[in-house]
mmCIF file of C-alpha atoms in Angstrom:
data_model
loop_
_atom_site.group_PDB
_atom_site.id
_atom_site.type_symbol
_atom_site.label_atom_id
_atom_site.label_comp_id
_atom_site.label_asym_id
_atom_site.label_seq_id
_atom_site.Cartn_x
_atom_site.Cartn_y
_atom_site.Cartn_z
ATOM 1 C CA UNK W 1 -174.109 -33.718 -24.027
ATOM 2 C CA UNK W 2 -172.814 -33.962 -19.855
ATOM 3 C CA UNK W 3 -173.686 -31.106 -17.653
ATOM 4 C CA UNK W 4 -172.496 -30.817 -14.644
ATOM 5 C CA UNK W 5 -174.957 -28.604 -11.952
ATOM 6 C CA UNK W 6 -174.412 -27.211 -8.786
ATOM 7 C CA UNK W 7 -175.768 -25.563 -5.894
ATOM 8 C CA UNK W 8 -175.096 -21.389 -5.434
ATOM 9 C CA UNK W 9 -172.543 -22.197 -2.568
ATOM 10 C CA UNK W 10 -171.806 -18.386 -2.462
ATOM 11 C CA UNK W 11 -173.736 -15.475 -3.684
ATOM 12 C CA UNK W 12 -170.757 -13.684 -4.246
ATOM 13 C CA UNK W 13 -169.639 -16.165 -6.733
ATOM 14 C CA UNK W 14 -170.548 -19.344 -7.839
ATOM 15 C CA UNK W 15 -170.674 -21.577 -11.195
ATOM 16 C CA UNK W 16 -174.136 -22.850 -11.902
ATOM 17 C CA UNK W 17 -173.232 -25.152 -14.549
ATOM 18 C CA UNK W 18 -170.508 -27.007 -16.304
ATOM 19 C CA UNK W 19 -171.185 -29.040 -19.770
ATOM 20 C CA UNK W 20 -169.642 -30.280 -22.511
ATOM 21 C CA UNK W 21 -170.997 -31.126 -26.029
ATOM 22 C CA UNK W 22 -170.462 -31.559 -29.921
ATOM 23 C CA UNK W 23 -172.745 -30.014 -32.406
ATOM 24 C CA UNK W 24 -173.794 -31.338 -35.486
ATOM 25 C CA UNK W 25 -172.272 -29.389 -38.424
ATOM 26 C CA UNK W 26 -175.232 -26.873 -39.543
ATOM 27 C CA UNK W 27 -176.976 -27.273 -36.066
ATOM 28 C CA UNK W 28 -178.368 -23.847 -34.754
ATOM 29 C CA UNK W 29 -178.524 -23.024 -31.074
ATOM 30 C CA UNK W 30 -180.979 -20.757 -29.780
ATOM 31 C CA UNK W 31 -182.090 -17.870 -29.991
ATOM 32 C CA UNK W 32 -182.152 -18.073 -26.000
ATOM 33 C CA UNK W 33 -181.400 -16.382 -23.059
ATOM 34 C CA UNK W 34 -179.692 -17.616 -20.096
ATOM 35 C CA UNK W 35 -180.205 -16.132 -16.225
ATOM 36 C CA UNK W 36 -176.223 -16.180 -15.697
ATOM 37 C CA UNK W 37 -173.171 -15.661 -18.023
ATOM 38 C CA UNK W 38 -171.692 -17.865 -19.978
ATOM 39 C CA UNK W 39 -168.396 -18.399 -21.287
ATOM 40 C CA UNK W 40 -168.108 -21.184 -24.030
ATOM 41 C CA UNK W 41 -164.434 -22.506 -25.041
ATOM 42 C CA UNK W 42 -164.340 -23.532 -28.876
ATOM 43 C CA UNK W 43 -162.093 -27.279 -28.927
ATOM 44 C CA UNK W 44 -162.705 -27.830 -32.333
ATOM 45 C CA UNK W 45 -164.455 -26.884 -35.198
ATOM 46 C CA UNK W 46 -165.592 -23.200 -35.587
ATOM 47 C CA UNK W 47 -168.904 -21.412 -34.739
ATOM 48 C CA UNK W 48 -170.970 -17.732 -35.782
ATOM 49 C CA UNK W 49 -171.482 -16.150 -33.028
ATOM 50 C CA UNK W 50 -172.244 -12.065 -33.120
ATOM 51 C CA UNK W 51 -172.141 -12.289 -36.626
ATOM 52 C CA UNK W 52 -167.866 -13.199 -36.515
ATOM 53 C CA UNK W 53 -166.672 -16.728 -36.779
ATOM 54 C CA UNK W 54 -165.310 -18.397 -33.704
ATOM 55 C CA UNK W 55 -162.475 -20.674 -34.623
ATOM 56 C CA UNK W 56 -160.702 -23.513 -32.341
ATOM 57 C CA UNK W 57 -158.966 -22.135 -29.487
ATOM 58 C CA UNK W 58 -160.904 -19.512 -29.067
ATOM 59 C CA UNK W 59 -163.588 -18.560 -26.617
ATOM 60 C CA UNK W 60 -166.869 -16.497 -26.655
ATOM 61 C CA UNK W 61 -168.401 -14.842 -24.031
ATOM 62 C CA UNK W 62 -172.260 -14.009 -23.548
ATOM 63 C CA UNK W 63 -173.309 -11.895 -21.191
ATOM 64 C CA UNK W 64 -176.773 -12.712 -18.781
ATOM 65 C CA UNK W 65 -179.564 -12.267 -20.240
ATOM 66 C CA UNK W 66 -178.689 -11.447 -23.266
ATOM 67 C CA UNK W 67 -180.596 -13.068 -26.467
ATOM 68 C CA UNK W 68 -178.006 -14.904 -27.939
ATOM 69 C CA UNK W 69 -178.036 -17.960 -30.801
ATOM 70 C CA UNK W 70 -175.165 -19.424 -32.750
ATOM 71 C CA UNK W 71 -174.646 -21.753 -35.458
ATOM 72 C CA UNK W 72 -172.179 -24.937 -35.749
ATOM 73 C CA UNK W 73 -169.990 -24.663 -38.924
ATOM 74 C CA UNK W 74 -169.116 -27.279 -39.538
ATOM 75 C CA UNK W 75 -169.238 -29.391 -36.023
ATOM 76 C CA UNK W 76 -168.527 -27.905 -32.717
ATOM 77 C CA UNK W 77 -166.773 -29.520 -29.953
ATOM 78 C CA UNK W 78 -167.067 -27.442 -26.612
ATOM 79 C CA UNK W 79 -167.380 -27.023 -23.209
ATOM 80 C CA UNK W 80 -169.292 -24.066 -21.169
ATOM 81 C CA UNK W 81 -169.595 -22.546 -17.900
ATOM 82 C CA UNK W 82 -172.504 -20.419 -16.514
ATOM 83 C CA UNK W 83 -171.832 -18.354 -13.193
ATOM 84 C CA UNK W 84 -173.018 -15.265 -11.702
ATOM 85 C CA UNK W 85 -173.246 -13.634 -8.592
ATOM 86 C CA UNK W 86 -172.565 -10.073 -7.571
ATOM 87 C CA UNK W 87 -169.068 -10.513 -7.700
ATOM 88 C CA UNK W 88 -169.239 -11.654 -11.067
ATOM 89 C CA UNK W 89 -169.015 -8.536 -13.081
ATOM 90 C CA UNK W 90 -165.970 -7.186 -10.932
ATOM 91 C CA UNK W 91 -163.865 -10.628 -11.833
ATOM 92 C CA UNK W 92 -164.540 -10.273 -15.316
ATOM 93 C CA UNK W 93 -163.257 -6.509 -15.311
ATOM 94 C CA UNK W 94 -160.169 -8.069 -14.083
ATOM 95 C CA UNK W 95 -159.687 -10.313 -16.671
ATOM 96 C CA UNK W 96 -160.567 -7.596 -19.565
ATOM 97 C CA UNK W 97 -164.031 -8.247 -20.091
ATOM 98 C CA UNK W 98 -167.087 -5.985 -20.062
ATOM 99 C CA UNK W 99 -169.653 -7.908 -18.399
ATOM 100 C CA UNK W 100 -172.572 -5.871 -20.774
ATOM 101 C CA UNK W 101 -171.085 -6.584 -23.938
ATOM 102 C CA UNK W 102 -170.396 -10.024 -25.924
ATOM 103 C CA UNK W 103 -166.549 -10.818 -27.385
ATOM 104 C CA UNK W 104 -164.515 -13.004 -28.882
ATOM 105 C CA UNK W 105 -161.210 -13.795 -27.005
ATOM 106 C CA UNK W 106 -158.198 -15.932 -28.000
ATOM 107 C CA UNK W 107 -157.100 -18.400 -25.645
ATOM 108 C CA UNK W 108 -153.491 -19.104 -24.700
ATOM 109 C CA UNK W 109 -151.569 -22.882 -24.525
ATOM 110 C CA UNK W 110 -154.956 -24.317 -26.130
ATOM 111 C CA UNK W 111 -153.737 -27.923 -26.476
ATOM 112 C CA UNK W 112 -152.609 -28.139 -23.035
ATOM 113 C CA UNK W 113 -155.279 -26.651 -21.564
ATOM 114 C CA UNK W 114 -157.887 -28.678 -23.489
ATOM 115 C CA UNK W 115 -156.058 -31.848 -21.875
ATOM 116 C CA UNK W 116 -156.397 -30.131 -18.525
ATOM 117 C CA UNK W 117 -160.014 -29.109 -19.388
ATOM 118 C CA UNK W 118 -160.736 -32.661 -19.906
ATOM 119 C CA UNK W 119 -158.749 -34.518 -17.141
ATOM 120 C CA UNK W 120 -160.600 -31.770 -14.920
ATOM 121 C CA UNK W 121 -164.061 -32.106 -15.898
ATOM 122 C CA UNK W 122 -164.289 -36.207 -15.643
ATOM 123 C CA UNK W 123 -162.890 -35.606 -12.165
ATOM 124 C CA UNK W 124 -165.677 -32.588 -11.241
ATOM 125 C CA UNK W 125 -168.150 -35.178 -12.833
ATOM 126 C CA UNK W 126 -167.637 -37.997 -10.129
ATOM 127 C CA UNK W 127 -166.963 -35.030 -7.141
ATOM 128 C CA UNK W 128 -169.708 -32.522 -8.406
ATOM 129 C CA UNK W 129 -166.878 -30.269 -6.557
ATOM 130 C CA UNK W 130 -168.277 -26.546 -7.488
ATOM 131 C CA UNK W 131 -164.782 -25.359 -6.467
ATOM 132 C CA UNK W 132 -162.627 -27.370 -9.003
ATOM 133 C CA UNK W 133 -165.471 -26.174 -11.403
ATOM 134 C CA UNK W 134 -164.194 -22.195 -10.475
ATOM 135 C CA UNK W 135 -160.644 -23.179 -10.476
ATOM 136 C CA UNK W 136 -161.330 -24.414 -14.006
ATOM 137 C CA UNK W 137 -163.043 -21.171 -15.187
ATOM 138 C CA UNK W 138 -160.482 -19.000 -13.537
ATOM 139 C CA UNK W 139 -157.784 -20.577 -15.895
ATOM 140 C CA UNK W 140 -159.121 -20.211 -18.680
ATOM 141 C CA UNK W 141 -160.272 -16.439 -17.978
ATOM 142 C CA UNK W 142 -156.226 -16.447 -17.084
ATOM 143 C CA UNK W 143 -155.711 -17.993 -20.576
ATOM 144 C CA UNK W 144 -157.537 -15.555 -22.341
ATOM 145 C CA UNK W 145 -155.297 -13.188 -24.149
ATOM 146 C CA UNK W 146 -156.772 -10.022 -25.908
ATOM 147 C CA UNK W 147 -160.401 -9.656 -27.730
ATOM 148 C CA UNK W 148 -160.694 -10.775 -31.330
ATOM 149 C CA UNK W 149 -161.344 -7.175 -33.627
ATOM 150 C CA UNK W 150 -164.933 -6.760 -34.243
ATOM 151 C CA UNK W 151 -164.780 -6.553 -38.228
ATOM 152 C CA UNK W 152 -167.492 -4.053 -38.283
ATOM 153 C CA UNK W 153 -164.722 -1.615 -36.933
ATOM 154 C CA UNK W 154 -162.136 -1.980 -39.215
ATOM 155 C CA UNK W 155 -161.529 -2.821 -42.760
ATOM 156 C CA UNK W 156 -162.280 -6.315 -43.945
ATOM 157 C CA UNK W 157 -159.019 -7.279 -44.854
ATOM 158 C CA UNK W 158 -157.262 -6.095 -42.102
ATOM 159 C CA UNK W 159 -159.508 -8.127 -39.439
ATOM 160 C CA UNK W 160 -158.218 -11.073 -42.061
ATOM 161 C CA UNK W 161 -154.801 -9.854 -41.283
ATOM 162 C CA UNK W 162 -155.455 -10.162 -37.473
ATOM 163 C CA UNK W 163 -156.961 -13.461 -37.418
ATOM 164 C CA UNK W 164 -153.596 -14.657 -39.476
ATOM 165 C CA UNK W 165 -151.800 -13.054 -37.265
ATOM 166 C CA UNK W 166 -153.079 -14.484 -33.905
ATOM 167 C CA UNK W 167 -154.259 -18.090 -35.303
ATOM 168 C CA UNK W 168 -150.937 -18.792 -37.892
ATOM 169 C CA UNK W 169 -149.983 -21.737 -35.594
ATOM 170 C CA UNK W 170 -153.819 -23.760 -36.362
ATOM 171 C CA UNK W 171 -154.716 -24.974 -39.564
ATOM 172 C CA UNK W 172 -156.378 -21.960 -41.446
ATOM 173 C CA UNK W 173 -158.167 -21.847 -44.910
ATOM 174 C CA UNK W 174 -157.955 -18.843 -46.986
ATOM 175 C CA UNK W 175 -161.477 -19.883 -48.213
ATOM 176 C CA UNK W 176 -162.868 -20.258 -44.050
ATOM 177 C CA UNK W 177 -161.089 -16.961 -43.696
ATOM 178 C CA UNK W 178 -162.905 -15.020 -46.431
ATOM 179 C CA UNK W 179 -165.931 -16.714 -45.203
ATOM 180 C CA UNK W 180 -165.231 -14.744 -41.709
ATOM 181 C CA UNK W 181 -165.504 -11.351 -43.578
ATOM 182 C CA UNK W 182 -167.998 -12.630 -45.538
ATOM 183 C CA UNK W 183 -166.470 -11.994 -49.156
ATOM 184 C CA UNK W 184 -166.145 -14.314 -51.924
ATOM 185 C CA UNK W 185 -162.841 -15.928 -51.811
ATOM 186 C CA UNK W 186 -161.186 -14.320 -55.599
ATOM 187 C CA UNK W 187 -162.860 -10.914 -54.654
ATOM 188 C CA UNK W 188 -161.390 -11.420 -50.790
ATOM 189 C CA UNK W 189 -157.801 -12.068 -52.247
ATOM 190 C CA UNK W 190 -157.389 -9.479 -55.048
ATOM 191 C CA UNK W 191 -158.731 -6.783 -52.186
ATOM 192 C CA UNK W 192 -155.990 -8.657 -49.662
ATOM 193 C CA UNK W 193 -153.713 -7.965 -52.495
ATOM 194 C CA UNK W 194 -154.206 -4.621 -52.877
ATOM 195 C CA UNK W 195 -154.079 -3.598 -49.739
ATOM 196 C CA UNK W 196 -151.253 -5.766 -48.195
ATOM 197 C CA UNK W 197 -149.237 -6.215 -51.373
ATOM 198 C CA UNK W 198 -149.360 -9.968 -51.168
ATOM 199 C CA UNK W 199 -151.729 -12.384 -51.369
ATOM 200 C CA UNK W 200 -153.537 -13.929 -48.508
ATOM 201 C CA UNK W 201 -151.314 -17.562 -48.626
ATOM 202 C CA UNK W 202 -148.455 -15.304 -49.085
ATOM 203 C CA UNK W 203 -148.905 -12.983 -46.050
ATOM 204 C CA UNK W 204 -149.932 -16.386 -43.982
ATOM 205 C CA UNK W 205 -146.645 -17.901 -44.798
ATOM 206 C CA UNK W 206 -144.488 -14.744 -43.950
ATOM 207 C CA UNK W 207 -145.998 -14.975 -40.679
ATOM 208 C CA UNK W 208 -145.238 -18.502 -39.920
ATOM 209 C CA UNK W 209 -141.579 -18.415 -42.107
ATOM 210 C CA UNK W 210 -141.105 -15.289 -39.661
ATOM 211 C CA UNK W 211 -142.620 -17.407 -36.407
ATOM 212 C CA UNK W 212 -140.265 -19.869 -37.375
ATOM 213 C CA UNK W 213 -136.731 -18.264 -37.429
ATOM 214 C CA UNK W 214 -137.954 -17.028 -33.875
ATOM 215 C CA UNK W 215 -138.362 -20.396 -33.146
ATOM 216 C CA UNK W 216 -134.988 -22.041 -34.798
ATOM 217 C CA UNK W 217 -133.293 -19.239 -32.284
ATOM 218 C CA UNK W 218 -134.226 -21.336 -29.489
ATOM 219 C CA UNK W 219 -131.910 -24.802 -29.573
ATOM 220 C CA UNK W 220 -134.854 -26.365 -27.313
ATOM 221 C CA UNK W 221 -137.135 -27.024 -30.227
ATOM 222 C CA UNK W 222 -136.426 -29.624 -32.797
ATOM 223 C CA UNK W 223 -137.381 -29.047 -36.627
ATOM 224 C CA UNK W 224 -140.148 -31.385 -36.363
ATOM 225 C CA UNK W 225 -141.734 -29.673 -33.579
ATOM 226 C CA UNK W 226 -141.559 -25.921 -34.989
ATOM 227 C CA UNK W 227 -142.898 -26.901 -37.896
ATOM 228 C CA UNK W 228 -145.901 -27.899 -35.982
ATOM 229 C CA UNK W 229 -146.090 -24.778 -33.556
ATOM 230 C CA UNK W 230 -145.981 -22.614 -37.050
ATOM 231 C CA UNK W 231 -148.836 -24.251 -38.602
ATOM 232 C CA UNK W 232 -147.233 -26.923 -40.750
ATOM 233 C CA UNK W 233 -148.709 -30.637 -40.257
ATOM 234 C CA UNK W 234 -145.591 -31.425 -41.258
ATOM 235 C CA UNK W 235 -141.260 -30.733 -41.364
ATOM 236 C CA UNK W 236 -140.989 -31.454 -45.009
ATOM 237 C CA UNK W 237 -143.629 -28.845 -45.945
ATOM 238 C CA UNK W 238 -141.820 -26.275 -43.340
ATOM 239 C CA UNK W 239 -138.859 -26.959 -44.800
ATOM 240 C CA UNK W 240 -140.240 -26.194 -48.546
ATOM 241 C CA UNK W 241 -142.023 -23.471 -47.692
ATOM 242 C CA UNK W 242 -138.674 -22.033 -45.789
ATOM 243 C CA UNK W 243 -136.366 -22.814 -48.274
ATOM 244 C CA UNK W 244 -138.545 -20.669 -50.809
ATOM 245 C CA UNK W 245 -138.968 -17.848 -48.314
ATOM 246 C CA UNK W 246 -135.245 -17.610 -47.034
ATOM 247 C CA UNK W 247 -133.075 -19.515 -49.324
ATOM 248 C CA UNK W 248 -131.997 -21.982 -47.445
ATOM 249 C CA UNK W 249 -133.078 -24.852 -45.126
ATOM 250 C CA UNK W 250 -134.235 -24.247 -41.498
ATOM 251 C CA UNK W 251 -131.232 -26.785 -40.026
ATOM 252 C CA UNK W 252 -128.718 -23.987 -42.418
ATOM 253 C CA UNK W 253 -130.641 -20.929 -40.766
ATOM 254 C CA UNK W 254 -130.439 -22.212 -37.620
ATOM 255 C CA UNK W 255 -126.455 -22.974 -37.694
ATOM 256 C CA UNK W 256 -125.979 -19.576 -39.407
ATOM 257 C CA UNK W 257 -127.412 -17.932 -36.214
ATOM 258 C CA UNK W 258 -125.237 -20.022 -34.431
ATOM 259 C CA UNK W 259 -122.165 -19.663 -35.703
ATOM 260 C CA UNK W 260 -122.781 -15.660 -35.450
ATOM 261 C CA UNK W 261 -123.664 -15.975 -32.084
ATOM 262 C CA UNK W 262 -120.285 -17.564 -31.493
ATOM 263 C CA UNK W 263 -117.962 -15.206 -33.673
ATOM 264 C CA UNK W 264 -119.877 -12.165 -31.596
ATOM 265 C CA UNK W 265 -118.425 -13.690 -28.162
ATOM 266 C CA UNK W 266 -114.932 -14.497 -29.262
ATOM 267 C CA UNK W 267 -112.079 -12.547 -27.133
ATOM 268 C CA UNK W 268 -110.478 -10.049 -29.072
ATOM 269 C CA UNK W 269 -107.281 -10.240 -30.279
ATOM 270 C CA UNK W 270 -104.904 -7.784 -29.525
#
């Protein structure tokens, strides 16, 4: 564990603390309750919090003093910041977040902003610079996209649905996701199948096959590279898993597009 502390430079604002630290798989954390927020930012691994799992990439807020406790599952890699201040509340309302109520947020350009996170806090280390420390906690409040559904508000299957939709590109288990609505895994797929028509590794691969032809649209990105942003570890298994879904390889997709692209811009004959 490395925390980083530092001094309330402004009562308007300030971080208190900024740490880092893995968690044994299985460890439990709390219950406690902290005297400023705290904003935790999941690098790997995936975590219960609020009764919901919190999977890489994600972050989880928890407001001050609130009772909180979560458990590792299976090892947690993570960093934290606590601030307050009574600006606090109004900076979060900015960003989307009720300041009274915990959440679960996604969080945008992960990898690169994990390699920033890191770079960032071995520098703050050796400065103990409370400003880089903000500038830090800004981004990723900047990087947060929308709040992960609470599955006590909607149907099981279709918070499943969401955290397909909005996590396709990571490596995701159909037996960790039934463990985040808490069903067993055959009785979580034949409901899946009943109410989406598909099965769970079915709709997960439409969403990536369909992530992908956005992606071949784009000449920037080589094969080998959407195949990774889609969830893939690696191009042969895209390419299987396209060829099954569309008929054809993503290389032929991607020159069909092309060549209709260039027949839709040719002069007209007269």
């Amino acid at each position: 564990m490395s925390i980083i502390y530092f001094n309330r430079s402004d009562e308007a604002f300030y971080v208190s603390e900024w740490g880092h630290t893995y968690l044994e798989a299985g460890k439990n954390v709390g219950p406690y309750s902290f005297n400023d927020h705290l904003l935790h930012f999941n690098l790997r691994g995936k975590t219960e919090y609020l009764g919901r799992i919190s999977l890489e990439g994600q972050a989880f807020f928890i407001p001050k003093k609130t009772k909180y406790s979560f458990k590792a599952l299976p090892g947690y890699d993570h960093y934290w910041f606590a601030f307050s201040g009574y600006k606090a509340d109004s900076f979060l309302k900015v960003f989307g977040i009720d300041s009274e109520k915990g959440c679960i947020l996604d969080v945008g350009h992960r990898e690169h902003f994990s390699k920033y996170m890191a770079e960032t806090f071995e520098l703050c280390r050796s400065a103990n610079s409370e400003q880089l420390a903000m500038t830090s906690l800004f981004s990723l409040l900047s990087l947060c996209k929308k709040e992960v559904p609470d599955r006590e508000k909607i149907e099981d299957v279709e918070f499943a649905a969401s955290v397909m939709e909005n996590n396709y590109y990571k490596e995701l288990r159909i037996s960790d996701i039934a463990a985040a609505v808490r069903l067993e895994q055959k009785y979580f797929s034949r409901k899946f199948k009943n109410r989406f028509g598909m099965s769970p590794a079915e709709y997960l691969a439409d969403i990536r096959i369909r992530k992908g032809c956005e992606y071949l649209l784009n000449e920037e990105h080589m094969i080998k590279e959407i195949a990774f942003l889609c969830g893939y570890n690696s191009s042969l298994a895209f390419n299987v898993a396209f060829r099954k879904k569309m008929g054809m390889s993503p290389q032929s997709y991607r020159d069909s597009r092309r060549q209709s692209r260039d027949v839709s811009v040719l002069p007209t004959m007269i």
